[in-house]
Coordinates of C-alpha atoms in Angstrom, one line a residue:
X1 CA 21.1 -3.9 -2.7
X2 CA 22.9 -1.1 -4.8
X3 CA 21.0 1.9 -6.3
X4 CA 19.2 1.5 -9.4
X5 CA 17.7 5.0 -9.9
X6 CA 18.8 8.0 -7.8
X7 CA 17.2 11.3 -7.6
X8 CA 20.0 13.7 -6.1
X9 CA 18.6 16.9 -4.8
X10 CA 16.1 18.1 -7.9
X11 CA 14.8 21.3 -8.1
X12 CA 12.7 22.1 -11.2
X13 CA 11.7 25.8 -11.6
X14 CA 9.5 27.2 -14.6
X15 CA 10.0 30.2 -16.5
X16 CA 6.8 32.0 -16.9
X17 CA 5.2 34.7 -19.4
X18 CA 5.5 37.7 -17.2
X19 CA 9.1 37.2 -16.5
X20 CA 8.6 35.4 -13.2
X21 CA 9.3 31.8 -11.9
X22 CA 7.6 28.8 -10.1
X23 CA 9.1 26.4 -8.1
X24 CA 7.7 23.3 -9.0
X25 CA 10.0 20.5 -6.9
X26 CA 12.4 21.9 -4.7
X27 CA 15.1 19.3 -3.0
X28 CA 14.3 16.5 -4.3
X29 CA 15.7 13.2 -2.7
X30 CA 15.2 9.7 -4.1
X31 CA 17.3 6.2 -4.1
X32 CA 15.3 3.7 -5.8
X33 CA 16.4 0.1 -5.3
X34 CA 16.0 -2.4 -8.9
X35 CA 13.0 -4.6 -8.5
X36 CA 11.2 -1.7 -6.3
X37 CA 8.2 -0.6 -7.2
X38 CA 7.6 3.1 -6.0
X39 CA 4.0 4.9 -6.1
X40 CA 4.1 8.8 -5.7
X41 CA 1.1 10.6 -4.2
X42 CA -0.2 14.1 -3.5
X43 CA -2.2 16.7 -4.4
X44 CA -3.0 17.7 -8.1
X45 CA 0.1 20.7 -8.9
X46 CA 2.3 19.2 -6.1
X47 CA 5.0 17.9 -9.4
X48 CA 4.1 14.0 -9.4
X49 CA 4.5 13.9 -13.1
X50 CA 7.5 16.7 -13.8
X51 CA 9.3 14.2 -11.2
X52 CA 8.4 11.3 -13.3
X53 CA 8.8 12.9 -16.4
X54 CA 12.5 13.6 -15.2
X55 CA 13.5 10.4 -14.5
X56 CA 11.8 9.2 -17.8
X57 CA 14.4 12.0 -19.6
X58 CA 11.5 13.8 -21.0
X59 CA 12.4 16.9 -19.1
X60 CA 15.4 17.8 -17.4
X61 CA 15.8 19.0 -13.6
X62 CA 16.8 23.0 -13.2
X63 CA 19.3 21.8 -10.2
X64 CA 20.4 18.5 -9.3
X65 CA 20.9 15.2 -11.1
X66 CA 18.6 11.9 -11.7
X67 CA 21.0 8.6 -12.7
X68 CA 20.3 5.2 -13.7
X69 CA 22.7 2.6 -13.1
X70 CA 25.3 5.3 -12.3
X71 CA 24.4 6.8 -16.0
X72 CA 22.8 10.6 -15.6
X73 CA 19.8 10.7 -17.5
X74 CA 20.1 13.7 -20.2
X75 CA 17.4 12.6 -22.9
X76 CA 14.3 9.6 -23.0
X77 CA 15.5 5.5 -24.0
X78 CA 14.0 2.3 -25.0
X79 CA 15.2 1.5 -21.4
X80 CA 12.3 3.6 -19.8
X81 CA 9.4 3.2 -20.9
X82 CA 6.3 5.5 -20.1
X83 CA 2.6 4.7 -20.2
X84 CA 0.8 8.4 -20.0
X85 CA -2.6 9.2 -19.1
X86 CA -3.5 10.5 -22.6
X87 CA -2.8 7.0 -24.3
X88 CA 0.0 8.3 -26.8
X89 CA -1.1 5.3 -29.4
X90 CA -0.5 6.4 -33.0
X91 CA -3.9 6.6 -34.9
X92 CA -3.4 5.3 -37.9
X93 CA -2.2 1.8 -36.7
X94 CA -4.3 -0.6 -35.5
X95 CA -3.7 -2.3 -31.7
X96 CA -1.2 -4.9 -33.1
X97 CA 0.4 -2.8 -34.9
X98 CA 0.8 -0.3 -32.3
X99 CA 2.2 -2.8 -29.6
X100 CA 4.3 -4.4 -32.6
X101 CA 6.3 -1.0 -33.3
X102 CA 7.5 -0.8 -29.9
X103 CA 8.6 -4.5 -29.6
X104 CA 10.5 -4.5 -33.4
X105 CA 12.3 -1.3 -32.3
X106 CA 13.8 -2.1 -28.9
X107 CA 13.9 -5.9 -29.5
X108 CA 15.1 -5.7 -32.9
X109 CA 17.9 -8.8 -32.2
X110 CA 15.1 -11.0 -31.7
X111 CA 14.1 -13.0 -34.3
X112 CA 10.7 -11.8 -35.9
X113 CA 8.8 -15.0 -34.8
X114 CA 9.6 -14.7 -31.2
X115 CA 8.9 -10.8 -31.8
X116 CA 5.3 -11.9 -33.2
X117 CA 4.4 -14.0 -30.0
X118 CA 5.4 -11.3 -27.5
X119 CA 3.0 -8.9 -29.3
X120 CA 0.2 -11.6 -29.4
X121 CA 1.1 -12.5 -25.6
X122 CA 0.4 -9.0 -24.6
X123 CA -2.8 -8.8 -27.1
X124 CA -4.4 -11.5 -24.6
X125 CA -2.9 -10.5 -21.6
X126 CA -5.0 -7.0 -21.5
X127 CA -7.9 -8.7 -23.0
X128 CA -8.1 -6.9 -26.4
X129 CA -8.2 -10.2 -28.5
X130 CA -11.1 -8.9 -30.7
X131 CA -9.7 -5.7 -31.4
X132 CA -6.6 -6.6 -32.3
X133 CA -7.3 -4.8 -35.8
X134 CA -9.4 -1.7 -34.9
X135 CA -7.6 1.9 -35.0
X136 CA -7.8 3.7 -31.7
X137 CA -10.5 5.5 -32.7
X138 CA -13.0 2.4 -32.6
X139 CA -11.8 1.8 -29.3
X140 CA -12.9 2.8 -26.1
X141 CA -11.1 5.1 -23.5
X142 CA -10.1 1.8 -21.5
X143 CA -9.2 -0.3 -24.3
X144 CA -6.9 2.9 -25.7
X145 CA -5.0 2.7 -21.9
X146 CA -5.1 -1.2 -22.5
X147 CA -3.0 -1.0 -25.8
X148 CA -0.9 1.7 -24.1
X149 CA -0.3 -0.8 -21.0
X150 CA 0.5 -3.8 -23.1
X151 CA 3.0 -2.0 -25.6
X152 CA 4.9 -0.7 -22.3
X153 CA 5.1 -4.0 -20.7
X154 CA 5.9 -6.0 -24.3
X155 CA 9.3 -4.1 -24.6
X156 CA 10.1 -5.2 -20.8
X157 CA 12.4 -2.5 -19.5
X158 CA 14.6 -1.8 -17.1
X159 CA 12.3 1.3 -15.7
X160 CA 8.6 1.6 -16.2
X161 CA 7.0 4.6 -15.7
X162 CA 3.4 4.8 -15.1
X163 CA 1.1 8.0 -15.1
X164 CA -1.9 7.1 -13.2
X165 CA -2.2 4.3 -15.9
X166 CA -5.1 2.3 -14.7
X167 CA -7.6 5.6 -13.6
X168 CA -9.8 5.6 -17.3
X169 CA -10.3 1.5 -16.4
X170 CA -13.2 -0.6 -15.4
X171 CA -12.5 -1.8 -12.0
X172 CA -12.7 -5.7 -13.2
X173 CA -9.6 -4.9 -15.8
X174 CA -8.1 -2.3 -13.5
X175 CA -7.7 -5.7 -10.7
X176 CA -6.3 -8.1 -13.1
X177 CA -4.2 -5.6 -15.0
X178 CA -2.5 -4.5 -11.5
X179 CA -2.4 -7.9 -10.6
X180 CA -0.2 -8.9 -14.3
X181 CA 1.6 -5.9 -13.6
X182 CA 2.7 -7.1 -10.5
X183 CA 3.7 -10.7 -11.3
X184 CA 5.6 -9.3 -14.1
X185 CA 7.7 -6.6 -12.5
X186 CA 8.4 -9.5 -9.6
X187 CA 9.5 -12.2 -12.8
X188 CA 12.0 -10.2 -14.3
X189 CA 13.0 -7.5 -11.8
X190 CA 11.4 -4.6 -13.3
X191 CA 11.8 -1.0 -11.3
X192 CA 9.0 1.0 -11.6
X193 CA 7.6 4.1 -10.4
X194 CA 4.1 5.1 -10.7
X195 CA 2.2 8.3 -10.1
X196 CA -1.3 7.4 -8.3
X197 CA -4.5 9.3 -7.2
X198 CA -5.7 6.1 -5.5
X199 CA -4.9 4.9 -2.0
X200 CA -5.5 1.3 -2.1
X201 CA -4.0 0.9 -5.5
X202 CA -0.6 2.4 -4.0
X203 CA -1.3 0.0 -1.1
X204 CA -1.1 -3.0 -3.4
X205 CA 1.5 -2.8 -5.7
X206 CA 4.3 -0.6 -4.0
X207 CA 6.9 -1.4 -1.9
X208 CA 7.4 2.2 -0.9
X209 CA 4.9 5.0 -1.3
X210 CA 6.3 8.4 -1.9
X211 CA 4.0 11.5 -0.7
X212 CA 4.8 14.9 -2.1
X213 CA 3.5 18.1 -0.5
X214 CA 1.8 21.2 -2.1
X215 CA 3.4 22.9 -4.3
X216 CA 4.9 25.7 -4.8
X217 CA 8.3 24.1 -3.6
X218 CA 7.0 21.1 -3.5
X219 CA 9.1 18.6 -1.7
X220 CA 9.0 14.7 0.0
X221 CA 6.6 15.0 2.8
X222 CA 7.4 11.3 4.2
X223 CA 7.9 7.7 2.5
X224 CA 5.9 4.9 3.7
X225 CA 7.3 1.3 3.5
X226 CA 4.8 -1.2 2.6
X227 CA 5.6 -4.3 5.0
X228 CA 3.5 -6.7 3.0
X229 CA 5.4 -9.6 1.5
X230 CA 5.1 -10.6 -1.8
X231 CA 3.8 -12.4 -3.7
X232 CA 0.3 -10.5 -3.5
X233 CA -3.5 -11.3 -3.9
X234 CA -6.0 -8.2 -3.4
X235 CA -7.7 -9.8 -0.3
X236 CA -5.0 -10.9 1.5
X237 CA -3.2 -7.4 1.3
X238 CA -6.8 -6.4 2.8
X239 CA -6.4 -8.7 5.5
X240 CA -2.6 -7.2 6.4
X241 CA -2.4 -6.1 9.7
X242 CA -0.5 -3.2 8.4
X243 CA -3.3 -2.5 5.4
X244 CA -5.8 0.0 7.1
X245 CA -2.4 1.8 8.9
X246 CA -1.3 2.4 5.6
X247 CA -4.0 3.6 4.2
X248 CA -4.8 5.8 6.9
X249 CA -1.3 7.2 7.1
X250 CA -1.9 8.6 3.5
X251 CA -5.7 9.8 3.7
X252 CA -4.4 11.7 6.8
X253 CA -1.3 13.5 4.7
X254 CA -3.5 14.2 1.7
X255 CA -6.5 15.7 4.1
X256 CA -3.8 17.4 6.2
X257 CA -1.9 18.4 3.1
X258 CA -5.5 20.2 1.8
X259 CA -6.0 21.7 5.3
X260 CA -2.7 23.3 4.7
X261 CA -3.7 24.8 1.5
X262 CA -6.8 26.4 2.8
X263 CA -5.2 27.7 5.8
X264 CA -2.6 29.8 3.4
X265 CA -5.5 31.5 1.6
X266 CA -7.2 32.1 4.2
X267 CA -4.9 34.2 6.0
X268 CA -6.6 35.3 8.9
X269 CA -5.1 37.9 10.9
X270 CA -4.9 38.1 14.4
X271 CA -7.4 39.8 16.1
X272 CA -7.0 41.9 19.5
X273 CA -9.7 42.6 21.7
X274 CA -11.2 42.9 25.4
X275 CA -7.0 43.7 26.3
X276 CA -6.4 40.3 24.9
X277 CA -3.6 40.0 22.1
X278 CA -5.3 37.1 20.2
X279 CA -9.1 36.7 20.1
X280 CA -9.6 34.2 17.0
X281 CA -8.2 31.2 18.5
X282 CA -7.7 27.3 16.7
X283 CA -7.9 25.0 19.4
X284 CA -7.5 21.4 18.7
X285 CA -9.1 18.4 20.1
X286 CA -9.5 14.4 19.6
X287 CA -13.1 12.9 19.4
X288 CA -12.8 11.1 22.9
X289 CA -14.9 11.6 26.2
X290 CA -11.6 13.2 27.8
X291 CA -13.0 16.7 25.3
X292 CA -15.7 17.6 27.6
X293 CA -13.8 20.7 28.9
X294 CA -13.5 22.2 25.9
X295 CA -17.0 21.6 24.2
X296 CA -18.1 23.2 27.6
X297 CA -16.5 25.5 26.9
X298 CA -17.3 26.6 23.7
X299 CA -20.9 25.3 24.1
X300 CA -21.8 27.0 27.5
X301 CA -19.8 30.3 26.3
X302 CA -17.4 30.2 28.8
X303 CA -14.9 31.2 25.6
X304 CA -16.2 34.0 25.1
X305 CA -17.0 35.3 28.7
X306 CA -13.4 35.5 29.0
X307 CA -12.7 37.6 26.2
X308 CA -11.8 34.7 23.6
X309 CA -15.1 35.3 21.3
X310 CA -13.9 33.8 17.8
X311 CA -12.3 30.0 19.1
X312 CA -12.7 27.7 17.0
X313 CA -12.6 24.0 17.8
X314 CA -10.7 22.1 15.3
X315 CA -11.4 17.9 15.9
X316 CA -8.7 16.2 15.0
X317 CA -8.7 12.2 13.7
X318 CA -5.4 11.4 15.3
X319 CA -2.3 12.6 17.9
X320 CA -0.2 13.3 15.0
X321 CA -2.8 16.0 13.4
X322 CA -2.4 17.6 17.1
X323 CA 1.3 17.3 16.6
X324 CA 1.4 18.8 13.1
X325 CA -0.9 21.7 13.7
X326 CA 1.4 23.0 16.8
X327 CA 4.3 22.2 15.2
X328 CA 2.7 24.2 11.9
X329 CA 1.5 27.3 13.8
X330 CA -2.2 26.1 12.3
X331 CA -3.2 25.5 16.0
X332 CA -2.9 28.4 18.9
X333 CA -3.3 25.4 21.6
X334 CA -4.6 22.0 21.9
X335 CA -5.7 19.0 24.1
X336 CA -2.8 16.7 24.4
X337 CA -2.0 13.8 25.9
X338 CA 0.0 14.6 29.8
X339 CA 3.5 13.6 28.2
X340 CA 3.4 15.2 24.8
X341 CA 4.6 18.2 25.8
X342 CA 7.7 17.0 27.1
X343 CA 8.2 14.9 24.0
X344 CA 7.6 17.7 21.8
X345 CA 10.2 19.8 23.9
X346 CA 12.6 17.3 23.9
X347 CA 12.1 16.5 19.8
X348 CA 10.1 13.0 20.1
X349 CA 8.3 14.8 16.8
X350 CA 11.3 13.9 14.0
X351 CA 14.2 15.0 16.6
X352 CA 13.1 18.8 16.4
X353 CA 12.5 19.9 19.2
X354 CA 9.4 22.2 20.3
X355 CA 9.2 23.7 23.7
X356 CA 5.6 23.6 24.9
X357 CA 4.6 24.3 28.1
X358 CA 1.0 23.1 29.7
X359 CA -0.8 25.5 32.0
X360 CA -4.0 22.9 32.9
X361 CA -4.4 19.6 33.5
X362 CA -7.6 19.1 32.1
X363 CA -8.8 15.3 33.1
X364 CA -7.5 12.5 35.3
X365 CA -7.6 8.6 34.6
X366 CA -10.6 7.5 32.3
X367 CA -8.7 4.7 30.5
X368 CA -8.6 1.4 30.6
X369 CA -7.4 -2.3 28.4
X370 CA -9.8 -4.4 26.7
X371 CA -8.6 -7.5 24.8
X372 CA -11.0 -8.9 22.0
X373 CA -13.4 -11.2 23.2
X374 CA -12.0 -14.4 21.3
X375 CA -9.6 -14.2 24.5
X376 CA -12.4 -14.2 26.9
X377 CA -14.3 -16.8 25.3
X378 CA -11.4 -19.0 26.1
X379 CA -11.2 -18.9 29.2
X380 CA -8.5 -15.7 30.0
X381 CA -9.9 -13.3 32.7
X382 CA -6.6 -11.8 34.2
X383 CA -2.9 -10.4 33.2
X384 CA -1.7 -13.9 34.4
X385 CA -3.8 -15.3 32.5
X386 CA -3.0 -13.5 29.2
X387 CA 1.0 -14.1 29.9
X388 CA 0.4 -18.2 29.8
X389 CA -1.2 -17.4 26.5
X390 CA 1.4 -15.6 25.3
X391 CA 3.8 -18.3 26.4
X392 CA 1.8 -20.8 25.0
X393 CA 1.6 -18.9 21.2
X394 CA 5.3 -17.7 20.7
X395 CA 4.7 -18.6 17.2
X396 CA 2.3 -15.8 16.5
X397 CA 2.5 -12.1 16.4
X398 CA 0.3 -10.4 19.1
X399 CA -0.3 -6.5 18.4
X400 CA -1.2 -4.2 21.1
X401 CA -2.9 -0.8 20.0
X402 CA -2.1 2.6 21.7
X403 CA -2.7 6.2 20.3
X404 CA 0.5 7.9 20.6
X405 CA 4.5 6.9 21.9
X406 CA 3.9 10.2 24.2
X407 CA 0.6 9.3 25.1
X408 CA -0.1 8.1 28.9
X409 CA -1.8 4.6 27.6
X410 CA 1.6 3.4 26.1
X411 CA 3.1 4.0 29.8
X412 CA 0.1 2.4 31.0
X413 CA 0.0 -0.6 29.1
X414 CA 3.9 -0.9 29.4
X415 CA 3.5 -1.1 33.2
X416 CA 0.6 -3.5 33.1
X417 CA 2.0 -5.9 31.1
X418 CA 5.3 -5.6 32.6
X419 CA 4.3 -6.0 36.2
X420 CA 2.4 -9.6 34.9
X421 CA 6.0 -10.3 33.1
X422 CA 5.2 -9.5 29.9
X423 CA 7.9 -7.7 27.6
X424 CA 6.1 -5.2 25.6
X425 CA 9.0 -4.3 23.4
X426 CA 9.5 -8.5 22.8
X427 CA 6.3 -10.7 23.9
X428 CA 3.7 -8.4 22.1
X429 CA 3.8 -5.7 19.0
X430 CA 2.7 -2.1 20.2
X431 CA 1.3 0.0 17.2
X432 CA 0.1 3.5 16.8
X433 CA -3.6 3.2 16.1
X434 CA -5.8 6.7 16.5
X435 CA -8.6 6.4 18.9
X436 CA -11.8 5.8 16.3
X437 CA -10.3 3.3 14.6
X438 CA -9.0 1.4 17.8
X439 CA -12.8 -0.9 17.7
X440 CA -12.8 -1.4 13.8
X441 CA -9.3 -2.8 14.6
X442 CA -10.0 -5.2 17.0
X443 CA -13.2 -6.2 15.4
X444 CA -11.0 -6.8 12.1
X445 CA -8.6 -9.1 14.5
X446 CA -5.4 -6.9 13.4
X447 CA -5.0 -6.3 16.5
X448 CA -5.7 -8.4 20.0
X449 CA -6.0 -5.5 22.3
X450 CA -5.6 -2.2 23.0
X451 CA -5.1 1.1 25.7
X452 CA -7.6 3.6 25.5
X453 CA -9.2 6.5 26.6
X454 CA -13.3 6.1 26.6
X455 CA -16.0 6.0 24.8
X456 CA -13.9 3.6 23.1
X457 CA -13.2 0.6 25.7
X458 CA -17.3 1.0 26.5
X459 CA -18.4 1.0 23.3
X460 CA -16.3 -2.5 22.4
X461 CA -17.7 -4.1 25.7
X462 CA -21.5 -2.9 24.8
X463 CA -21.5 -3.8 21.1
X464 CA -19.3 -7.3 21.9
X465 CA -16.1 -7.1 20.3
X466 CA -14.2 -6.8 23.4
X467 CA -13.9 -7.0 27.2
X468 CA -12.3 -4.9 30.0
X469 CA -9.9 -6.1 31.6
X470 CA -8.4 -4.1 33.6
X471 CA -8.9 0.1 34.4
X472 CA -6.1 2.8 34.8
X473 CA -7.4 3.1 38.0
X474 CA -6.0 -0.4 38.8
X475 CA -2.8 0.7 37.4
X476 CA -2.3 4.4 38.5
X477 CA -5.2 6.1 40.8
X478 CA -5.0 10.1 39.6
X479 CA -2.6 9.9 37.1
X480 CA -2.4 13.0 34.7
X481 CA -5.0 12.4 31.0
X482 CA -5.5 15.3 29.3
X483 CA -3.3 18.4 29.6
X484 CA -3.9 21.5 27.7
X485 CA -0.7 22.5 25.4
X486 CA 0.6 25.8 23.4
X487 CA 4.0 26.2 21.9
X488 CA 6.7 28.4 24.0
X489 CA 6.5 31.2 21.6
X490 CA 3.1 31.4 21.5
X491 CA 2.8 31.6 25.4
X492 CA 5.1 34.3 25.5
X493 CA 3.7 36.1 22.8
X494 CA 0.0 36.0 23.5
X495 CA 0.3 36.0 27.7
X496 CA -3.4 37.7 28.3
X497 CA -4.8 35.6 25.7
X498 CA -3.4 31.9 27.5
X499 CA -4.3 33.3 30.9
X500 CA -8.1 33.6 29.6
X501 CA -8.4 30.1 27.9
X502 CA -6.3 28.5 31.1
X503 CA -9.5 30.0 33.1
X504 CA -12.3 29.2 30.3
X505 CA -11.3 25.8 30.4
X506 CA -11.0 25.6 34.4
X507 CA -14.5 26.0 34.6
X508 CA -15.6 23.9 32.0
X509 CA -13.7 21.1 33.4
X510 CA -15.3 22.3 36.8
X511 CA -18.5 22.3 34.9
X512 CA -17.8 18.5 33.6
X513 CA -16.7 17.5 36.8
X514 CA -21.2 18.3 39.0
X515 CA -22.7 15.0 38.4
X516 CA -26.1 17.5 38.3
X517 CA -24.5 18.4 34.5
X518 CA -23.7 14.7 33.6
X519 CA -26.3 13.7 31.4
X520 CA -26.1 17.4 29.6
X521 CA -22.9 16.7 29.1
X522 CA -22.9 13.5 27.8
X523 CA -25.1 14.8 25.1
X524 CA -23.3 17.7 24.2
X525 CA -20.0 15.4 23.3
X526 CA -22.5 12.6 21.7
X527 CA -23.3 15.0 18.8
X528 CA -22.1 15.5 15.8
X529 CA -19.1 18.3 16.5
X530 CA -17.4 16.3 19.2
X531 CA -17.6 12.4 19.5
X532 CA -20.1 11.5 17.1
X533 CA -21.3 8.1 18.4
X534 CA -24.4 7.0 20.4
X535 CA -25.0 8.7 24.0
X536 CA -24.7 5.3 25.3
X537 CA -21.3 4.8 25.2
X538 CA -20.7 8.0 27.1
X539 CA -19.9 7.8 30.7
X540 CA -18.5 10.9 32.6
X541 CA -19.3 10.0 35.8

């Protein structure tokens, strides 16, 4: 499919009273397909609306070019239409009237009977039937964004342009309005692009979701494709397997995105002291059992014994917030899966790479598989037993969850299945699912199993939702976990400063590892700064 709309390398810089300039966009890179529908999200400032407002021709780019069918857009047409946040309905007409002056202008060949029943269709269709003679001032702030909706989708046009359009709406109207929307853009192969605050909403109705970074210079943090086919209904996009990744991908850009923000006004300086070069250190970690050495550390002040008195533990939901905050400079070090360092060097993260180096291993085994316990209800106990299954169901998808490609319960998994003769890039569907979420998951019946560190294989056998089935220790006895990683760079520029946390968290994991300190342990990562979740489902033993 051709190009409908393309954004060529936009960059949109304001003048301002004092003789300086912002950088609102910078780099700006877009092809948009006809018949897509396209959400943008980010941060309030980051340029959502300049970027719509210049593909609407209401503004115009400072660098760069935005075409439609091939055309460059220099000025606004009845071909794009935009429905703003601030209504834009002219006062002194009343709702007919306003959705009427849009339709006789653009469909003026029409004839004014057919005209008449567009304008009444659309009346009904956002439910303002009895107030289809009030001025806007009688009406509500809904119904105003109602008349505004209607009049934009009357006129049918090639592009519509939406400005959080459905945000000042009751959530019953906001449903079936996004819902019409939807079965009219699909009818008659209207493009659209839509600025969005909400999630889900961008969940439903794109096809690709657009996330922009902070500004100043704000530019296209990633695209996500929304896999779910069309036609839609609200609770069977719920139900998608790919639903909750979705959403989760863009809750953990606009969190990371804010993170970000408060990290460049904070501007900490480093700190030098006890002949260390760095003192005030970021360390990251995952909420997972495998964390005892570092909240050991920090907890039992074996930190600051060895000269590193400011660390500050920074619990991450997810592998890729690790990834990001070394790649970022926001972390000094974190706990990392045994093979992301090597992927990192060898630029697994977006083919950049990042030397890291690893001066601890920090745990060994303490994963395992569990499959949901639908699987042992019926009777399957053992990898043979799973691999008839499989054979007998080619006609349905199976997902397997791991936490990261680099992460050592992808290669475990892999080999398990393999050695039982079980593809895992064919017979099942491997998905990147962050540890926490791995139970809700399985429990939702997106996915039928998973690799795991603990408390999270534990926790699904004690509270039902799942079964062990087998244990890394079945699969690879000793086997590198947890490894502690620093960028390159950093290593060589803070030397003193590594050699002190290599040694704080030596004897915290020696700590971990006297069963005499187990059950102190265990209730150190149970609360609420480390694993968060009942002592119960703790093992460390």
């Amino acid at each position: 499919m051709s190009v409908f709309v393309a954004v060529d390398q936009i960059d949109k810089v304001f003048e301002l009273s004092n003789g300086g300039q912002y950088i609102a966009l910078k780099g700006i890179d877009l092809q948009i397909k006809k018949g897509e529908f396209i959400s943008l999200i980010g941060h309030s400032g980051c340029g959502k609306s300049t970027l719509l407002n210049m593909i609407a021709g209401l503004d115009l780019p400072t660098e760069g070019l935005v075409t439609l069918e091939g055309q460059r857009i220099k000025k606004p047409g009845p071909d794009r239409m935009v429905v703003f946040q601030n209504y834009s309905l002219l006062p002194w007409r009343t709702v007919r009237e306003n959705i009427a002056l849009a339709v006789d202008s653009v469909l003026s060949g029409m004839p004014a009977g057919e005209r008449k029943s567009v304008v009444e269709r659309h009346i009904d269709m956002v439910g303002l039937r009895p107030h289809a003679d009030k001025q806007p001032s009688m009406l509500s702030g809904g119904q105003k964004q109602r008349v505004a909706i209607a009049r934009a989708l009357a006129i049918r046009p090639k592009l519509l342009l939406l400005d959080e359009p459905f945000g000042a709406l009751d959530a019953l109207t906001r449903g079936n309005l996004q819902e019409q929307l939807m079965q009219i853009c699909e009818e008659n192969q209207v493009t659209a692009v839509m600025v969005t605050h909400d999630v889900d909403e961008a969940v439903l109705l794109s096809d690709r979701i657009v996330m922009l970074t902070n500004g100043p210079e704000s530019k296209i943090g990633d695209i996500l494709e929304v896999d779910i086919p069309r036609p839609r209904k609200r609770m069977e996009v719920v139900e998608h397997p790919s639903y909750y990744t979705l959403r989760s991908e863009m809750i953990y850009f606009l969190n990371q995105q804010k993170r970000i923000k408060k990290l460049r006004a904070r501007k900490t300086p480093n700190i030098a002291r006890h002949g260390l070069e760095k003192v005030n250190l970021e360390v990251g970690f995952l909420p997972i059992t495998a964390c005892a050495p570092l909240a050991i550390a920090q907890e039992k002040g074996l930190f600051a014994k060895h000269g590193l008195d400011e660390v500050h533990l920074v619990r991450e939901s997810n592998w890729r917030g690790i990834v990001d905050g070394i790649n970022g400079g926001y972390l000094d070090a974190a706990q990392m899966p045994s093979g992301m360092p090597m992927w990192l060097s060898l630029g697994g993260n977006k083919s950049q790479p990042l030397p890291i180096v690893t001066s601890l291993t920090m745990t060994r085994n303490g994963n395992a598989i569990t499959l949901a316990k639908r699987f042992y209800e019926q009777g399957i106990y053992t990898l043979s037993d799973f691999k008839s299954y499989l054979l007998q169901t080619r006609d349905q998808m199976h997902r397997m969850g791991v936490v990261h490609p680099a992460s050592m319960h992808n290669l475990l998994l892999r080999y398990w299945l393999a050695a039982g003769g079980i593809d895992p890039d064919v017979d099942v569907e491997m998905k990147n699912i962050p540890p926490a979420q791995m139970v809700v998951d399985l429990k939702a019946k997106t996915i039928d199993g998973y690799c795991v560190g603990e408390p999270w294989n534990y926790r699904a056998a004690v509270e039902g939702s799942g079964f062990t089935i087998a244990t890394d220790l079945e699969v690879w006895l000793g086997h590198p976990g947890k490894v502690l990683g620093v960028r390159e760079d950093w290593a060589n520029a803070y030397p003193n400063s590594h050699i002190a946390l290599t040694k704080a968290l030596l004897e915290g994991c020696k700590y971990c590892a006297d069963p005499n300190n187990a059950q102190e342990v265990r209730a150190i990562l149970a609360s609420r700064e480390y694993v968060n979740t009942d002592m119960d489902f703790i093992q460390v033993e």
